[in-house]
Structures are given as C-alpha cells and as structure tokens.
PDB file of C-alpha atoms in Angstrom:
ATOM      1  CA  UNK A   1     122.828 224.763 193.321  1.00  0.00           C
ATOM      2  CA  UNK A   2     119.317 225.338 192.406  1.00  0.00           C
ATOM      3  CA  UNK A   3     119.763 226.898 188.686  1.00  0.00           C
ATOM      4  CA  UNK A   4     117.098 228.747 187.668  1.00  0.00           C
ATOM      5  CA  UNK A   5     115.505 227.835 184.032  1.00  0.00           C
ATOM      6  CA  UNK A   6     114.038 230.575 181.698  1.00  0.00           C
ATOM      7  CA  UNK A   7     112.017 229.151 179.107  1.00  0.00           C
ATOM      8  CA  UNK A   8     113.001 231.158 175.496  1.00  0.00           C
ATOM      9  CA  UNK A   9     109.529 231.455 172.909  1.00  0.00           C
ATOM     10  CA  UNK A  10     110.568 232.148 168.694  1.00  0.00           C
ATOM     11  CA  UNK A  11     107.203 234.562 169.389  1.00  0.00           C
ATOM     12  CA  UNK A  12     105.254 236.647 171.477  1.00  0.00           C
ATOM     13  CA  UNK A  13     108.737 236.930 174.785  1.00  0.00           C
ATOM     14  CA  UNK A  14     107.379 239.344 177.185  1.00  0.00           C
ATOM     15  CA  UNK A  15     108.651 240.301 180.558  1.00  0.00           C
ATOM     16  CA  UNK A  16     107.689 240.558 183.587  1.00  0.00           C
ATOM     17  CA  UNK A  17     107.812 243.723 184.161  1.00  0.00           C
ATOM     18  CA  UNK A  18     106.758 245.342 180.885  1.00  0.00           C
ATOM     19  CA  UNK A  19     103.281 246.825 179.934  1.00  0.00           C
ATOM     20  CA  UNK A  20      99.752 244.284 178.024  1.00  0.00           C
ATOM     21  CA  UNK A  21      99.837 246.582 174.840  1.00  0.00           C
ATOM     22  CA  UNK A  22      97.027 248.185 173.849  1.00  0.00           C
ATOM     23  CA  UNK A  23      95.394 246.116 171.395  1.00  0.00           C
ATOM     24  CA  UNK A  24      92.236 249.039 170.709  1.00  0.00           C
ATOM     25  CA  UNK A  25      94.898 251.732 170.007  1.00  0.00           C
ATOM     26  CA  UNK A  26      96.459 248.760 166.519  1.00  0.00           C
ATOM     27  CA  UNK A  27      93.378 247.945 166.547  1.00  0.00           C
ATOM     28  CA  UNK A  28      92.409 251.279 165.248  1.00  0.00           C
ATOM     29  CA  UNK A  29      95.707 251.719 163.344  1.00  0.00           C
ATOM     30  CA  UNK A  30      95.514 248.643 161.258  1.00  0.00           C
ATOM     31  CA  UNK A  31      92.113 249.669 160.740  1.00  0.00           C
ATOM     32  CA  UNK A  32      93.508 252.979 159.703  1.00  0.00           C
ATOM     33  CA  UNK A  33      95.668 251.647 157.206  1.00  0.00           C
ATOM     34  CA  UNK A  34      92.814 249.094 155.608  1.00  0.00           C
ATOM     35  CA  UNK A  35      90.850 252.071 154.514  1.00  0.00           C
ATOM     36  CA  UNK A  36      93.546 254.378 152.565  1.00  0.00           C
ATOM     37  CA  UNK A  37      94.593 250.944 151.117  1.00  0.00           C
ATOM     38  CA  UNK A  38      91.115 250.842 149.422  1.00  0.00           C
ATOM     39  CA  UNK A  39      91.433 254.143 149.153  1.00  0.00           C
ATOM     40  CA  UNK A  40      94.380 253.965 147.197  1.00  0.00           C
ATOM     41  CA  UNK A  41      93.025 251.035 145.130  1.00  0.00           C
ATOM     42  CA  UNK A  42      90.164 253.128 144.326  1.00  0.00           C
ATOM     43  CA  UNK A  43      91.815 256.071 143.114  1.00  0.00           C
ATOM     44  CA  UNK A  44      94.345 253.951 141.424  1.00  0.00           C
ATOM     45  CA  UNK A  45      91.745 252.040 138.813  1.00  0.00           C
ATOM     46  CA  UNK A  46      89.401 255.025 138.551  1.00  0.00           C
ATOM     47  CA  UNK A  47      93.485 256.621 137.043  1.00  0.00           C
ATOM     48  CA  UNK A  48      93.732 253.032 135.131  1.00  0.00           C
ATOM     49  CA  UNK A  49      90.340 253.709 133.395  1.00  0.00           C
ATOM     50  CA  UNK A  50      91.322 257.267 132.813  1.00  0.00           C
ATOM     51  CA  UNK A  51      94.343 255.718 130.740  1.00  0.00           C
ATOM     52  CA  UNK A  52      91.945 252.857 128.835  1.00  0.00           C
ATOM     53  CA  UNK A  53      89.728 256.542 127.981  1.00  0.00           C
ATOM     54  CA  UNK A  54      93.383 258.374 126.698  1.00  0.00           C
ATOM     55  CA  UNK A  55      94.894 254.982 124.848  1.00  0.00           C
ATOM     56  CA  UNK A  56      90.912 255.262 122.463  1.00  0.00           C
ATOM     57  CA  UNK A  57      90.920 258.926 122.264  1.00  0.00           C
ATOM     58  CA  UNK A  58      94.714 259.926 121.838  1.00  0.00           C
ATOM     59  CA  UNK A  59      95.848 257.417 118.754  1.00  0.00           C
ATOM     60  CA  UNK A  60      99.843 258.957 118.648  1.00  0.00           C
ATOM     61  CA  UNK A  61     100.283 257.830 122.347  1.00  0.00           C
ATOM     62  CA  UNK A  62      97.857 255.309 122.895  1.00  0.00           C
ATOM     63  CA  UNK A  63     101.662 252.948 123.899  1.00  0.00           C
ATOM     64  CA  UNK A  64     102.624 255.636 126.858  1.00  0.00           C
ATOM     65  CA  UNK A  65      98.962 255.749 127.756  1.00  0.00           C
ATOM     66  CA  UNK A  66      97.998 251.700 127.950  1.00  0.00           C
ATOM     67  CA  UNK A  67     101.269 251.285 129.501  1.00  0.00           C
ATOM     68  CA  UNK A  68      99.567 254.368 132.375  1.00  0.00           C
ATOM     69  CA  UNK A  69      97.160 251.677 132.279  1.00  0.00           C
ATOM     70  CA  UNK A  70      98.249 248.657 133.143  1.00  0.00           C
ATOM     71  CA  UNK A  71     100.617 250.493 135.972  1.00  0.00           C
ATOM     72  CA  UNK A  72      98.619 251.958 137.859  1.00  0.00           C
ATOM     73  CA  UNK A  73      96.230 248.294 137.619  1.00  0.00           C
ATOM     74  CA  UNK A  74      98.826 246.964 139.186  1.00  0.00           C
ATOM     75  CA  UNK A  75      99.438 249.238 141.800  1.00  0.00           C
ATOM     76  CA  UNK A  76      95.576 249.233 142.372  1.00  0.00           C
ATOM     77  CA  UNK A  77      95.096 244.800 142.660  1.00  0.00           C
ATOM     78  CA  UNK A  78      99.028 245.784 145.272  1.00  0.00           C
ATOM     79  CA  UNK A  79      96.365 248.255 147.216  1.00  0.00           C
ATOM     80  CA  UNK A  80      94.214 246.126 147.417  1.00  0.00           C
ATOM     81  CA  UNK A  81      96.092 242.966 148.542  1.00  0.00           C
ATOM     82  CA  UNK A  82      97.385 245.785 151.045  1.00  0.00           C
ATOM     83  CA  UNK A  83      93.867 246.285 151.907  1.00  0.00           C
ATOM     84  CA  UNK A  84      92.765 242.830 152.385  1.00  0.00           C
ATOM     85  CA  UNK A  85      96.190 241.820 154.902  1.00  0.00           C
ATOM     86  CA  UNK A  86      95.289 245.113 156.563  1.00  0.00           C
ATOM     87  CA  UNK A  87      91.866 243.682 157.830  1.00  0.00           C
ATOM     88  CA  UNK A  88      93.797 240.506 159.250  1.00  0.00           C
ATOM     89  CA  UNK A  89      95.340 241.989 161.145  1.00  0.00           C
ATOM     90  CA  UNK A  90      92.882 244.302 162.088  1.00  0.00           C
ATOM     91  CA  UNK A  91      91.426 241.149 163.455  1.00  0.00           C
ATOM     92  CA  UNK A  92      94.099 239.281 164.473  1.00  0.00           C
ATOM     93  CA  UNK A  93      94.707 242.608 167.417  1.00  0.00           C
ATOM     94  CA  UNK A  94      91.049 242.881 168.009  1.00  0.00           C
ATOM     95  CA  UNK A  95      91.274 238.788 168.705  1.00  0.00           C
ATOM     96  CA  UNK A  96      94.309 239.641 170.545  1.00  0.00           C
ATOM     97  CA  UNK A  97      92.321 242.184 172.611  1.00  0.00           C
ATOM     98  CA  UNK A  98      89.819 240.129 173.312  1.00  0.00           C
ATOM     99  CA  UNK A  99      91.792 236.491 174.603  1.00  0.00           C
ATOM    100  CA  UNK A 100      93.760 239.411 177.069  1.00  0.00           C
ATOM    101  CA  UNK A 101      89.995 240.075 178.595  1.00  0.00           C
ATOM    102  CA  UNK A 102      88.911 236.400 179.007  1.00  0.00           C
ATOM    103  CA  UNK A 103      85.804 237.940 176.382  1.00  0.00           C
ATOM    104  CA  UNK A 104      84.018 235.218 174.466  1.00  0.00           C
ATOM    105  CA  UNK A 105      82.258 234.088 172.507  1.00  0.00           C
ATOM    106  CA  UNK A 106      79.356 231.716 172.152  1.00  0.00           C
ATOM    107  CA  UNK A 107      78.366 229.588 169.422  1.00  0.00           C
ATOM    108  CA  UNK A 108      75.951 227.795 168.535  1.00  0.00           C
ATOM    109  CA  UNK A 109      77.302 225.394 166.223  1.00  0.00           C
ATOM    110  CA  UNK A 110      80.985 224.453 167.373  1.00  0.00           C
TER     111      UNK A 110
END
C-alpha cells in the first residue's frame, strides 16, 4: 500500500499545473495604487488647509469648518497609510519576481 503523502502549506499553496503569477503586472498595479494614495493624501491635506482658512474667515460657521478640517486631516493620514502599504506590496511583488527569475543582488556589505 503505497500512499502518496500530500504536503499542505498554509501560504503560497499552488497546484503543479497552475501558471505562475504575472509579477510585473502585480508590481505595476501596486505602483498605481500607491500613486493614487499619494494623490488622495495630497487632496485631503489641501482640503483640510482650505477648511482651516475658512474657519478663520467665517467665524459664524467656524465649528463646522473645524470639524470638516479634522475629517479631511484624518482622511489624509489614512490615504498616506494606504500609499505606504501599497509601496511595501510593490516591493514584495518585485522581490517575488526577482526570486522567480533567479535574479540575485550582490551586496558589498553583508
């Protein structure tokens, strides 16, 4: 009774007949999302500054403008975090691509 053992891995489980992922396409996708995150952070930051200016100019509605400023600042921080996350995903996709194509880095130190 010769039974074949199957190895089960938690991560990166691929079937043998499955084609490899297109890492270059994935890297470009993450780069696009990174740039969109940067654009969102810039836009939200600009809107926060605009609302801060309006709060000074319009004392009657200053409370509303301050709330909108805080929300915009929070969105800007979130978008910057998303951009940073996508930057790391892009680097990971590049690393996987290089490993799949046996590209090795030669470092002088370490």
